[in-house]
PDB file of N, CA and C in Angstrom:
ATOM      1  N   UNK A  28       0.848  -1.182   0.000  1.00  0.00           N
ATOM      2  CA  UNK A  28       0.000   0.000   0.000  1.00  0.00           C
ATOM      3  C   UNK A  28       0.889   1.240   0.000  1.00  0.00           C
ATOM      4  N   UNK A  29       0.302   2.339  -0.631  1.00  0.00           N
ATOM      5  CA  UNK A  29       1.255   3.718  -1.049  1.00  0.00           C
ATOM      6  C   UNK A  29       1.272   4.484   0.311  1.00  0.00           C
ATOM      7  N   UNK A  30       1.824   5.021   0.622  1.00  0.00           N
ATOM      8  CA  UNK A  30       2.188   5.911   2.124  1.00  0.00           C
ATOM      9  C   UNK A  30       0.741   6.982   1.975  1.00  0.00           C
ATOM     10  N   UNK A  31      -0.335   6.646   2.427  1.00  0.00           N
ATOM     11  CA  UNK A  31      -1.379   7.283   2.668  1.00  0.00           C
ATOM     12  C   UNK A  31      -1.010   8.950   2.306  1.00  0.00           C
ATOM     13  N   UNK A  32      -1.481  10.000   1.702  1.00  0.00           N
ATOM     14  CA  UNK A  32      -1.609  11.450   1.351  1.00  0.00           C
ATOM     15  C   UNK A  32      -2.918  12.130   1.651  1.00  0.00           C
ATOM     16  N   UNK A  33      -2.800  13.196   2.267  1.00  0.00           N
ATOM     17  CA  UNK A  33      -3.862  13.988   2.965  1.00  0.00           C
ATOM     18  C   UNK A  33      -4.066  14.884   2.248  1.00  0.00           C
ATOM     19  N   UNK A  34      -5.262  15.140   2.408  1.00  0.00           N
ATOM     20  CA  UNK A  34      -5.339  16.363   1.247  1.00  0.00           C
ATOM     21  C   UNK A  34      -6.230  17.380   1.867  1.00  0.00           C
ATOM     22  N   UNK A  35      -6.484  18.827   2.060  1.00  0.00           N
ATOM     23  CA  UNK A  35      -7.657  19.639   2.515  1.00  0.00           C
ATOM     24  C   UNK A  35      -7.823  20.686   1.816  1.00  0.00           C
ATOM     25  N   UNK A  36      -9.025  21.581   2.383  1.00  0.00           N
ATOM     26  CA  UNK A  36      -9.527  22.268   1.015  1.00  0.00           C
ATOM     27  C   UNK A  36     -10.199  22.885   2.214  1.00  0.00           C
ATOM     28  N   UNK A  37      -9.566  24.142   2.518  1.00  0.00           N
ATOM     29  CA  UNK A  37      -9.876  25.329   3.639  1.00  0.00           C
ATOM     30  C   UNK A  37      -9.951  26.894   3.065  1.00  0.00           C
ATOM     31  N   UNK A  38     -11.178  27.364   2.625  1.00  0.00           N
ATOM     32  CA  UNK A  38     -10.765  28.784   2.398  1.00  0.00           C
ATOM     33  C   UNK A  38      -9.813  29.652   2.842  1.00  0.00           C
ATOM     34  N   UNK A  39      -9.400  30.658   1.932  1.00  0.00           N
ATOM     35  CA  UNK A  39      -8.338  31.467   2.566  1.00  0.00           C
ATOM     36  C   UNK A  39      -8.751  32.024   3.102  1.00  0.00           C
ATOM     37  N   UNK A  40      -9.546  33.056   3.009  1.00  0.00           N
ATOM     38  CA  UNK A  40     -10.360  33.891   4.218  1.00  0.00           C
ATOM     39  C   UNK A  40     -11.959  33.865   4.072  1.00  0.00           C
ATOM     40  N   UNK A  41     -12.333  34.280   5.063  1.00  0.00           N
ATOM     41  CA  UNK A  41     -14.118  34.237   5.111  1.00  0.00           C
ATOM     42  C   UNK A  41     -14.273  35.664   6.158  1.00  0.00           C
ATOM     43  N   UNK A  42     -15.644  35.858   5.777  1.00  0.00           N
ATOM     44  CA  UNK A  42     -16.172  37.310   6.731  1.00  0.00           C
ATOM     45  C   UNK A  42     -16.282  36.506   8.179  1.00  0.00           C
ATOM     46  N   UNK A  43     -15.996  37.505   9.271  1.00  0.00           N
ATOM     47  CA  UNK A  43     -16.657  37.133  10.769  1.00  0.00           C
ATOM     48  C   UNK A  43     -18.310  36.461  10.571  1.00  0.00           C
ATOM     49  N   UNK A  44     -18.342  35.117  11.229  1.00  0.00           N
ATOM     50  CA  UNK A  44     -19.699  34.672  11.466  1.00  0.00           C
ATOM     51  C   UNK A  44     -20.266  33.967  10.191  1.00  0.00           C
ATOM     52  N   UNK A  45     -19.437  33.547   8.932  1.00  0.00           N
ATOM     53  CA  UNK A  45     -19.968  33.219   7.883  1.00  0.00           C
ATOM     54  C   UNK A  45     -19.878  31.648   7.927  1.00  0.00           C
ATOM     55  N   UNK A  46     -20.553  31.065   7.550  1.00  0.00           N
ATOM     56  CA  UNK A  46     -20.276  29.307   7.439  1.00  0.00           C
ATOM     57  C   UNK A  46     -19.266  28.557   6.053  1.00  0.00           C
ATOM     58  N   UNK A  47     -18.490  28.367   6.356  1.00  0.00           N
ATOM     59  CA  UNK A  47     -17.630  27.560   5.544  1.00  0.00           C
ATOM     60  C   UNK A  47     -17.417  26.048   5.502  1.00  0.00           C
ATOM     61  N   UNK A  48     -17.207  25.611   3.887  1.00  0.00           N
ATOM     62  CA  UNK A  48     -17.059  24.245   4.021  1.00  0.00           C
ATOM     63  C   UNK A  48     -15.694  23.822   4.093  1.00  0.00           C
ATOM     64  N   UNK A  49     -15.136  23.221   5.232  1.00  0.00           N
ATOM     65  CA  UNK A  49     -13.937  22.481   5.196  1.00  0.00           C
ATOM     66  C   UNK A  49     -13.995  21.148   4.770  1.00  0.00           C
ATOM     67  N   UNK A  50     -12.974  20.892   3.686  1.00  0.00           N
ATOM     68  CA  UNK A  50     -12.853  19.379   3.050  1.00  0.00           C
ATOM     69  C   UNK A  50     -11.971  18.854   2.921  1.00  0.00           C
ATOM     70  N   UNK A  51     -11.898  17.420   3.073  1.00  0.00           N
ATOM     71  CA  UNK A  51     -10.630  16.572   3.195  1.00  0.00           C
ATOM     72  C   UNK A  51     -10.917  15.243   2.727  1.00  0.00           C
ATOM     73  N   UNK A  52      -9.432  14.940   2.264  1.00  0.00           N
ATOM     74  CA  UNK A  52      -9.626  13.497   1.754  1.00  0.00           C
ATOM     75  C   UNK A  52      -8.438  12.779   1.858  1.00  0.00           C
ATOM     76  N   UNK A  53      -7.974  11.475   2.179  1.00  0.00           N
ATOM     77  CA  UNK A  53      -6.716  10.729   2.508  1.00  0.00           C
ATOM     78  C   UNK A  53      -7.033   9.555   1.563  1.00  0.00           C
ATOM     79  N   UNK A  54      -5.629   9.583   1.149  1.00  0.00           N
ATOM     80  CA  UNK A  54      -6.073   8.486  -0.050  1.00  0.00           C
ATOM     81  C   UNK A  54      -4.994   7.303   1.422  1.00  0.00           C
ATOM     82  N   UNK A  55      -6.097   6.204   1.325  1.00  0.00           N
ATOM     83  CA  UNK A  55      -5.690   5.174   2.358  1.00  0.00           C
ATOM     84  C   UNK A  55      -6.944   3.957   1.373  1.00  0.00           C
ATOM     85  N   UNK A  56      -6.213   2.702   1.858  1.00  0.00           N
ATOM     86  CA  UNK A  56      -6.869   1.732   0.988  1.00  0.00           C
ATOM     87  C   UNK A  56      -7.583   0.799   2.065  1.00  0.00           C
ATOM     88  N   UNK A  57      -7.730   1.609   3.204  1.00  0.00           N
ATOM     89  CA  UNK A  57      -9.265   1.173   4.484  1.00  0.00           C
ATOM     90  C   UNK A  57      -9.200  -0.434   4.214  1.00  0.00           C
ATOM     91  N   UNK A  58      -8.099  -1.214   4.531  1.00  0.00           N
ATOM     92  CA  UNK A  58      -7.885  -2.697   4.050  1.00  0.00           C
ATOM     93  C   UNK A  58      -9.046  -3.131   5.686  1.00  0.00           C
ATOM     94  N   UNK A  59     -10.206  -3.787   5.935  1.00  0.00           N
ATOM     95  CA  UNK A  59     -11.064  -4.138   7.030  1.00  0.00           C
ATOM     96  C   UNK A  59     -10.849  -5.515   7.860  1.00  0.00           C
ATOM     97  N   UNK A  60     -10.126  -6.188   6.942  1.00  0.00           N
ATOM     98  CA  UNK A  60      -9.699  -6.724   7.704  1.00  0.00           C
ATOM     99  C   UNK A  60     -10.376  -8.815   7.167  1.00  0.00           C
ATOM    100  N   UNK A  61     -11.456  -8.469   6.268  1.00  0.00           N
ATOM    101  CA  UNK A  61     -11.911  -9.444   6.105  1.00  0.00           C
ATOM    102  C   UNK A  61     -11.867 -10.343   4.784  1.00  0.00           C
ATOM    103  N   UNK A  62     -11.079  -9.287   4.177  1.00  0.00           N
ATOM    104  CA  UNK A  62     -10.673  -9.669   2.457  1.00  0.00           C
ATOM    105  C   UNK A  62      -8.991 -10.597   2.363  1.00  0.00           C
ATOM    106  N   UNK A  63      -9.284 -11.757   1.933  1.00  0.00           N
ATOM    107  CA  UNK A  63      -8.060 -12.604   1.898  1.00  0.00           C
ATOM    108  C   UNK A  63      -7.040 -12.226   0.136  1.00  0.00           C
ATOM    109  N   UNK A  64      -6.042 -12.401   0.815  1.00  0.00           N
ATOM    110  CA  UNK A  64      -4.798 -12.053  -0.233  1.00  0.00           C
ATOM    111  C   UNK A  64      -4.620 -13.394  -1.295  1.00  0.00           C
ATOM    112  N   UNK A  65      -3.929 -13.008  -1.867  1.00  0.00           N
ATOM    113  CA  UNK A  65      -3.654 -14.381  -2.960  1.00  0.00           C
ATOM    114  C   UNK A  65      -3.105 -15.615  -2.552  1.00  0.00           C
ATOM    115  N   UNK A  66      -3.024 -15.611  -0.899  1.00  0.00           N
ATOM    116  CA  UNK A  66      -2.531 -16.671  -0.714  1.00  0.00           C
ATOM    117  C   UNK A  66      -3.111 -17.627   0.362  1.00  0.00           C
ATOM    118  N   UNK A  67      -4.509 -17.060   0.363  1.00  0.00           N
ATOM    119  CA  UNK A  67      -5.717 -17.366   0.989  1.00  0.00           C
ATOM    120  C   UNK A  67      -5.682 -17.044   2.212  1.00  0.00           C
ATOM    121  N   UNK A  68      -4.499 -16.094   3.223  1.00  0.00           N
ATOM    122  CA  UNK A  68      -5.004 -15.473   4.245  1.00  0.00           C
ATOM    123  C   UNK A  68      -5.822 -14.182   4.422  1.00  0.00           C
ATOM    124  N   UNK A  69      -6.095 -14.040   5.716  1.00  0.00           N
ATOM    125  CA  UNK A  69      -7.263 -12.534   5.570  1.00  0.00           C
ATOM    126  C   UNK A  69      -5.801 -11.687   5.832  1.00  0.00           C
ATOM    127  N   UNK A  70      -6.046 -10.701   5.197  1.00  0.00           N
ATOM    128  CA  UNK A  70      -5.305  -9.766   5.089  1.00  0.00           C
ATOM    129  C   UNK A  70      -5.530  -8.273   6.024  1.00  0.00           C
ATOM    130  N   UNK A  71      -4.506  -8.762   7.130  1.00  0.00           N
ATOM    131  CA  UNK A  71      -4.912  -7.744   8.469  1.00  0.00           C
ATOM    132  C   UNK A  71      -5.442  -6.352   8.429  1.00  0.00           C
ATOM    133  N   UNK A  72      -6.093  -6.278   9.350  1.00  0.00           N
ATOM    134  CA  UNK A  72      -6.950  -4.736   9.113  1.00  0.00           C
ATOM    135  C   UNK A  72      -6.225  -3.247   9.490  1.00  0.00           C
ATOM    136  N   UNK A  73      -6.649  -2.529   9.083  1.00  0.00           N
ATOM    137  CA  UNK A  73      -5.984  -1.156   8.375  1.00  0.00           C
ATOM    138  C   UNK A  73      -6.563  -0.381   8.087  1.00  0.00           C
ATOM    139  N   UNK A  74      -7.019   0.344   8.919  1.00  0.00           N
ATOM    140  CA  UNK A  74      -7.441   1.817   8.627  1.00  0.00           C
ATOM    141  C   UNK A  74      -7.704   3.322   8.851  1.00  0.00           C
ATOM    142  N   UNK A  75      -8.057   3.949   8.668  1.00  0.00           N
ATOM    143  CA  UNK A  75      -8.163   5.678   9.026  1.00  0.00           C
ATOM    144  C   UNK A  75      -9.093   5.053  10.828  1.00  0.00           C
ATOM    145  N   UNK A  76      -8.943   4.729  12.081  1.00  0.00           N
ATOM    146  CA  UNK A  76     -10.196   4.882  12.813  1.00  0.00           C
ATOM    147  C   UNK A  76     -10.257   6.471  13.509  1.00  0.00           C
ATOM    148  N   UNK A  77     -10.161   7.357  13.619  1.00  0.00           N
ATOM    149  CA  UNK A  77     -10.314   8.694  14.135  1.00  0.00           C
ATOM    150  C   UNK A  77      -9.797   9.997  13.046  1.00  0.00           C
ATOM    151  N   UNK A  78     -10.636  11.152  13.205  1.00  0.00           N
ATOM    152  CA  UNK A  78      -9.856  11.812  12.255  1.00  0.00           C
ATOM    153  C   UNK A  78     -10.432  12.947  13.166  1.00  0.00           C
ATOM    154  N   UNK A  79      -9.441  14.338  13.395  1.00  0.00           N
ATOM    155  CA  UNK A  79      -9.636  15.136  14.463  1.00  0.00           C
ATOM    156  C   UNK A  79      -9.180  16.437  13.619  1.00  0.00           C
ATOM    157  N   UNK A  80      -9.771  17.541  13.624  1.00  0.00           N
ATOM    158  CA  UNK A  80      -9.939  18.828  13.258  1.00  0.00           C
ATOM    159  C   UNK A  80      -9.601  19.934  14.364  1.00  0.00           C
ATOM    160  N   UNK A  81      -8.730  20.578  14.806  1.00  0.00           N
ATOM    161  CA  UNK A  81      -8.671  21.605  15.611  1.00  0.00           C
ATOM    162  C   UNK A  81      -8.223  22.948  14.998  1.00  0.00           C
ATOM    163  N   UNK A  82      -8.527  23.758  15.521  1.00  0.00           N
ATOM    164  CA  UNK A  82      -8.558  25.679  15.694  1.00  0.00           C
ATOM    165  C   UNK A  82      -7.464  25.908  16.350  1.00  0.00           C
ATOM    166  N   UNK A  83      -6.473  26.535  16.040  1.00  0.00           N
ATOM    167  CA  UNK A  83      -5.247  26.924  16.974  1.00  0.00           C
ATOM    168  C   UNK A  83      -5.463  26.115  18.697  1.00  0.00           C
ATOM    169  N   UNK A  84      -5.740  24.452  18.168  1.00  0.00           N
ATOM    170  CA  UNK A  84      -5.400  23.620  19.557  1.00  0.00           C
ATOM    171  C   UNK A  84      -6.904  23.604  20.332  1.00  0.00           C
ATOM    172  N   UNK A  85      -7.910  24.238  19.638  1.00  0.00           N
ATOM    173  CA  UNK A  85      -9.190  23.557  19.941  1.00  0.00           C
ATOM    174  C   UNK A  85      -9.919  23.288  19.129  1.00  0.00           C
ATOM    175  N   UNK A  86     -10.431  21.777  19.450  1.00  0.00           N
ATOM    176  CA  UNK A  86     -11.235  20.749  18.432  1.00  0.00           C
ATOM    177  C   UNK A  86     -12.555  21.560  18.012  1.00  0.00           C
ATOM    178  N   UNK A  87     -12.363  21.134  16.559  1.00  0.00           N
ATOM    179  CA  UNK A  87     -13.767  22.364  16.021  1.00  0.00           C
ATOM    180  C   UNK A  87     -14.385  20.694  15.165  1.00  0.00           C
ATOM    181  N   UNK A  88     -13.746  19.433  15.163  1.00  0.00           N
ATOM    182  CA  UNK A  88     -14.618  18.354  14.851  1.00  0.00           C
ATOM    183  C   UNK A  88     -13.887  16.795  15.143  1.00  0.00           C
ATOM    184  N   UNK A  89     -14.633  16.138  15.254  1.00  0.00           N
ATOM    185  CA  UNK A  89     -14.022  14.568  15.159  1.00  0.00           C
ATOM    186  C   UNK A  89     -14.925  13.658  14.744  1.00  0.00           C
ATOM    187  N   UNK A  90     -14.318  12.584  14.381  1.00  0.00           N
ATOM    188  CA  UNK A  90     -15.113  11.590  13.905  1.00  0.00           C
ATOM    189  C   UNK A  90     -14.382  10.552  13.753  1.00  0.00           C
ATOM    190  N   UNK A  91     -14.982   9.756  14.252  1.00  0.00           N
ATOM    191  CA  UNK A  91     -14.444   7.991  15.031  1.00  0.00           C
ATOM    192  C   UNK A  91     -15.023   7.008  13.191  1.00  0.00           C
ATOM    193  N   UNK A  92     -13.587   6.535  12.931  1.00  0.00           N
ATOM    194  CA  UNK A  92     -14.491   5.772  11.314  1.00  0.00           C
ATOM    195  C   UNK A  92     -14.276   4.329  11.528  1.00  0.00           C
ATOM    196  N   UNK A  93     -14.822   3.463  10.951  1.00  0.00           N
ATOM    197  CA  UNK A  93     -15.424   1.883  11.352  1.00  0.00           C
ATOM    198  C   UNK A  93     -14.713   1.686   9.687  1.00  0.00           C
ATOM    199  N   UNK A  94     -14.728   0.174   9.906  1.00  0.00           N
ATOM    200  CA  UNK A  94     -14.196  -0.639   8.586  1.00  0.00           C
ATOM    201  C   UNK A  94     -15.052  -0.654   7.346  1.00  0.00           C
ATOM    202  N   UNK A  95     -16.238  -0.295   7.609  1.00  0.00           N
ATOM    203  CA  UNK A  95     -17.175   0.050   6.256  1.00  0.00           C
ATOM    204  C   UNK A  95     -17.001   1.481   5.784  1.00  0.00           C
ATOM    205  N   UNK A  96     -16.105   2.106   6.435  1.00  0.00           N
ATOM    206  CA  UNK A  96     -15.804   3.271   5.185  1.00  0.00           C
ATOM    207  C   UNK A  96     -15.210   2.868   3.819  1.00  0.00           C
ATOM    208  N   UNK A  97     -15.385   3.646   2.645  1.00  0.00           N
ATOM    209  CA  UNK A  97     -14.740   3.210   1.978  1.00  0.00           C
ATOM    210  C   UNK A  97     -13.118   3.657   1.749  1.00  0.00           C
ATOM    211  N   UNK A  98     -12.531   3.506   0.900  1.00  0.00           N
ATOM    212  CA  UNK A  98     -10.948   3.510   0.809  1.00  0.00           C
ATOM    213  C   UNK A  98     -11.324   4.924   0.186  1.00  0.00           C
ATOM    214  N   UNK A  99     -10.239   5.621   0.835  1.00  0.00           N
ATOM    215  CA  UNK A  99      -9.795   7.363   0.474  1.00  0.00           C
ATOM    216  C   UNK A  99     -11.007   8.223   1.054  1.00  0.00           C
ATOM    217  N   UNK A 100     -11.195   7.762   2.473  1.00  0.00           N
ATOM    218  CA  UNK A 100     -12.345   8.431   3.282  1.00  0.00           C
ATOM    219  C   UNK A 100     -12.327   9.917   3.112  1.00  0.00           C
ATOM    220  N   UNK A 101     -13.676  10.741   2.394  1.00  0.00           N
ATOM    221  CA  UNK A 101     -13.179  12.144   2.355  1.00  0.00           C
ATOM    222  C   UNK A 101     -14.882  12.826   3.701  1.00  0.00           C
ATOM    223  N   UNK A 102     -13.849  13.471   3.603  1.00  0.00           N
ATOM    224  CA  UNK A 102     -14.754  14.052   5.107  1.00  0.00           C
ATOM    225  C   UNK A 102     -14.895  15.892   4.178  1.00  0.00           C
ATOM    226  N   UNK A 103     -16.173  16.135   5.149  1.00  0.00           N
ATOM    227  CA  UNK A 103     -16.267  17.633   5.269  1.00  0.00           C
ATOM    228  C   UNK A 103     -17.444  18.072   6.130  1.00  0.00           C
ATOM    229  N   UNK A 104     -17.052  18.959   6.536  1.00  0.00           N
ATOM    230  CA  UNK A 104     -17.940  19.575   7.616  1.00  0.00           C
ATOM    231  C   UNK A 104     -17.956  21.074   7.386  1.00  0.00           C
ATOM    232  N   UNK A 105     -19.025  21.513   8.150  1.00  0.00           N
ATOM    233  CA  UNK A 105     -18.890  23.065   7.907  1.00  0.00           C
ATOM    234  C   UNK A 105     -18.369  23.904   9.480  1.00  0.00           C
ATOM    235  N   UNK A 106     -17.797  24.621   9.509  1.00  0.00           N
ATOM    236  CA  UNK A 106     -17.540  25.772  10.250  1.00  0.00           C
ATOM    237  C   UNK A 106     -17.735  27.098  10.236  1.00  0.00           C
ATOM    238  N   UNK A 107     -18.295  28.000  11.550  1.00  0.00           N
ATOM    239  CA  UNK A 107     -18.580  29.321  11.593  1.00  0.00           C
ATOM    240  C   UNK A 107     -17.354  29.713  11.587  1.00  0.00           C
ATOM    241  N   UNK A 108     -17.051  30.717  10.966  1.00  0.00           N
ATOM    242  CA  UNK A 108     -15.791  31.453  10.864  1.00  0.00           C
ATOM    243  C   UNK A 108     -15.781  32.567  11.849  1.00  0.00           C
ATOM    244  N   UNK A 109     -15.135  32.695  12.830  1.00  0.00           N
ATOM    245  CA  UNK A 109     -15.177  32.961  14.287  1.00  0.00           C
ATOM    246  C   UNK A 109     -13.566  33.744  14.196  1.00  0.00           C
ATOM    247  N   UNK A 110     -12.687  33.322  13.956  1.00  0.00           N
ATOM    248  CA  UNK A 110     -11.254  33.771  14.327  1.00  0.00           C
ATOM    249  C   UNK A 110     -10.242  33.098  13.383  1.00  0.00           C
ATOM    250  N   UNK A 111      -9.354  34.223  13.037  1.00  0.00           N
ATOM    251  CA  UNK A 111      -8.343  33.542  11.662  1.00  0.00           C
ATOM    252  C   UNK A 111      -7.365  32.788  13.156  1.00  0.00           C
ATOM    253  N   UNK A 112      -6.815  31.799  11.894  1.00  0.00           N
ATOM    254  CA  UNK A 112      -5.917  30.548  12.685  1.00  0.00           C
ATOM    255  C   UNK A 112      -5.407  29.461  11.695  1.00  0.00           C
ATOM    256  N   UNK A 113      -4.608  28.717  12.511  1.00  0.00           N
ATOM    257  CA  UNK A 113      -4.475  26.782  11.586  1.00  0.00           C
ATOM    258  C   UNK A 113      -4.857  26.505  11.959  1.00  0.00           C
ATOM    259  N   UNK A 114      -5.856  25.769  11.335  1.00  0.00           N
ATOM    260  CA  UNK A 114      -6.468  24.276  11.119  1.00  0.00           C
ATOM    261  C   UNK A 114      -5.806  22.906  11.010  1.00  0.00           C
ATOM    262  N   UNK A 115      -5.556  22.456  12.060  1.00  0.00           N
ATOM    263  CA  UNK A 115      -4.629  20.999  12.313  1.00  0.00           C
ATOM    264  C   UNK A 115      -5.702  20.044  12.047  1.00  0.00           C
ATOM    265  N   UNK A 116      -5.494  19.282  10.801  1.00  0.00           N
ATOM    266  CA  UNK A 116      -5.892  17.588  10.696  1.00  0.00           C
ATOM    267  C   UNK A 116      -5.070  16.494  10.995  1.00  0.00           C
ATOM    268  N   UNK A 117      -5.486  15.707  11.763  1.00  0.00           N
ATOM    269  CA  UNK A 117      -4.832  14.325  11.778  1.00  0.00           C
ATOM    270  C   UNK A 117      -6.511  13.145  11.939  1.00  0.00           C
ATOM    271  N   UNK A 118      -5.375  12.454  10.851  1.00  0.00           N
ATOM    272  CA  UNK A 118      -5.892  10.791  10.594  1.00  0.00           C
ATOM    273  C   UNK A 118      -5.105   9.811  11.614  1.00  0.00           C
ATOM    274  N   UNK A 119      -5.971   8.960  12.331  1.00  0.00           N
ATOM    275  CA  UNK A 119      -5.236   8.215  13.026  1.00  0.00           C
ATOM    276  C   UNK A 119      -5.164   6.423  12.606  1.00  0.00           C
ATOM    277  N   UNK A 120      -4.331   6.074  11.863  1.00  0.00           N
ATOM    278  CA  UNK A 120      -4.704   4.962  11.478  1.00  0.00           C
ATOM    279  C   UNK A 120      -4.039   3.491  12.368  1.00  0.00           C
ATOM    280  N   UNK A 121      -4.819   2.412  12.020  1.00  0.00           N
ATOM    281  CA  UNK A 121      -4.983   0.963  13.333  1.00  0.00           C
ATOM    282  C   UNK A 121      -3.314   1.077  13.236  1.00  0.00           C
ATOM    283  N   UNK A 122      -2.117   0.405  14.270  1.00  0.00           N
ATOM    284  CA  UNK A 122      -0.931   0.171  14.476  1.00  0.00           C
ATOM    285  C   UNK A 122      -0.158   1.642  15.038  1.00  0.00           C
ATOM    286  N   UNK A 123      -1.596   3.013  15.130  1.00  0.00           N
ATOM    287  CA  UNK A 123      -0.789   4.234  15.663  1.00  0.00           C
ATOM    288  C   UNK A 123       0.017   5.380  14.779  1.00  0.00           C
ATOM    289  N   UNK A 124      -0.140   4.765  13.483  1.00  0.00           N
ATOM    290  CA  UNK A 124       0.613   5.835  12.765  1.00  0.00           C
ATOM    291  C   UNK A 124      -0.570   7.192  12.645  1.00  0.00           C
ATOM    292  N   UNK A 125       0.161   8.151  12.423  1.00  0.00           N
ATOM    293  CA  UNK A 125      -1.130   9.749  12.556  1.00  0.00           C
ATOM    294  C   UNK A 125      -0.161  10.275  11.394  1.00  0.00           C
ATOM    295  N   UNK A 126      -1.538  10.702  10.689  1.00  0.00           N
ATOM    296  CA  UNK A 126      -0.992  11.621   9.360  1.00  0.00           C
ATOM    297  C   UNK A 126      -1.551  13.055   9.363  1.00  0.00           C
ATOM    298  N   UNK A 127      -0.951  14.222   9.589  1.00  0.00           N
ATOM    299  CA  UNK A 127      -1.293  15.166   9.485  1.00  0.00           C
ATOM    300  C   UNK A 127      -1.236  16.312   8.454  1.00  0.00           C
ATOM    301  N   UNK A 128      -1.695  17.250   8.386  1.00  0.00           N
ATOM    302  CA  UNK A 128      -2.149  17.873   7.341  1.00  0.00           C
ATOM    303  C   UNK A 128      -2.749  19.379   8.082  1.00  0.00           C
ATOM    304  N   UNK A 129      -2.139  20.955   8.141  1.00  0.00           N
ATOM    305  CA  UNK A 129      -2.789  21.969   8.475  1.00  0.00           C
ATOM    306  C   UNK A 129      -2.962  23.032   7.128  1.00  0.00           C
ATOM    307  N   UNK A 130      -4.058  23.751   7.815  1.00  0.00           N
ATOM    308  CA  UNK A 130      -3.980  25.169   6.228  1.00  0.00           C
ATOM    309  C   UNK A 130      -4.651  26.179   7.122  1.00  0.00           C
ATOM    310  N   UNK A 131      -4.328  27.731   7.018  1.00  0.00           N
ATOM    311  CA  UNK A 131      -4.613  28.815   7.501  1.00  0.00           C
ATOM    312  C   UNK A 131      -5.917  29.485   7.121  1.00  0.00           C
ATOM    313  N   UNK A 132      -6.664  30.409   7.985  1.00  0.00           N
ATOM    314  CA  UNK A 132      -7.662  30.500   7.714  1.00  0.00           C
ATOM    315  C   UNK A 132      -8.126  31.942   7.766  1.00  0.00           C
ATOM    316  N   UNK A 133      -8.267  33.443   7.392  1.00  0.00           N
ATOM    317  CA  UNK A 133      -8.266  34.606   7.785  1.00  0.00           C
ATOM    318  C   UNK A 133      -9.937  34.830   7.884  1.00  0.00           C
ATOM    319  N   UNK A 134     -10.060  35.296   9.023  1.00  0.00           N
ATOM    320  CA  UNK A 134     -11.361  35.901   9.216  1.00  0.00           C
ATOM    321  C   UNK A 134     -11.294  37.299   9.457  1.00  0.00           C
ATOM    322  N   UNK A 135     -12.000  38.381   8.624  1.00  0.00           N
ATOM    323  CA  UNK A 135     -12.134  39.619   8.713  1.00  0.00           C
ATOM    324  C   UNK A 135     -13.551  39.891   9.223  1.00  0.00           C
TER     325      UNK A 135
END
């Protein structure tokens, strides 16, 4: 499998109080754990389970993901645009590895 890539899609700036869509996508191949390899074992499980969104170090979303996601889980949520800052993403995938990904955000 290719070294998982994060990807997000954060406006550059927004007015005070306006709703924005934040979007993301990790190309990961969400292996569940129940699909056997060519050599008739199941082929151990692997995947994105948590993915966490914070505001200069406070969580503005999370979401806990199960083995029926599909492969290259893309997420988006919306946010009030409240205060310019980074936006820290991390993917947390099964064995502990965390892939992160931030982008800046100006609110006037």
């Amino acid at each position: 499998m290719a070294t998982p890539r994060p990807r997000v899609r954060v406006p550059k700036s927004a007015k005070k109080g306006d709703i924005v869509e934040i979007k993301t996508l990790i190309s990961h191949a969400m292996e569940t754990g129940r699909r056997k390899g060519k050599d008739g074992k199941l082929i151990p499980r692997k995947i994105i389970n948590k993915f966490t969104a914070t505001l200069d170090g406070e969580l503005i979303f999370q979401a806990d993901l199960q083995p029926a996601i599909s492969a290259n889980p893309y997420i988006s949520f919306p946010l009030k645009a409240e205060k310019s800052g980074t936006i820290a993403f991390e993917w947390h995938e099964d064995g502990g590895a965390v892939y992160k990904k931030s982008a800046k955000i100006e609110v006037a």
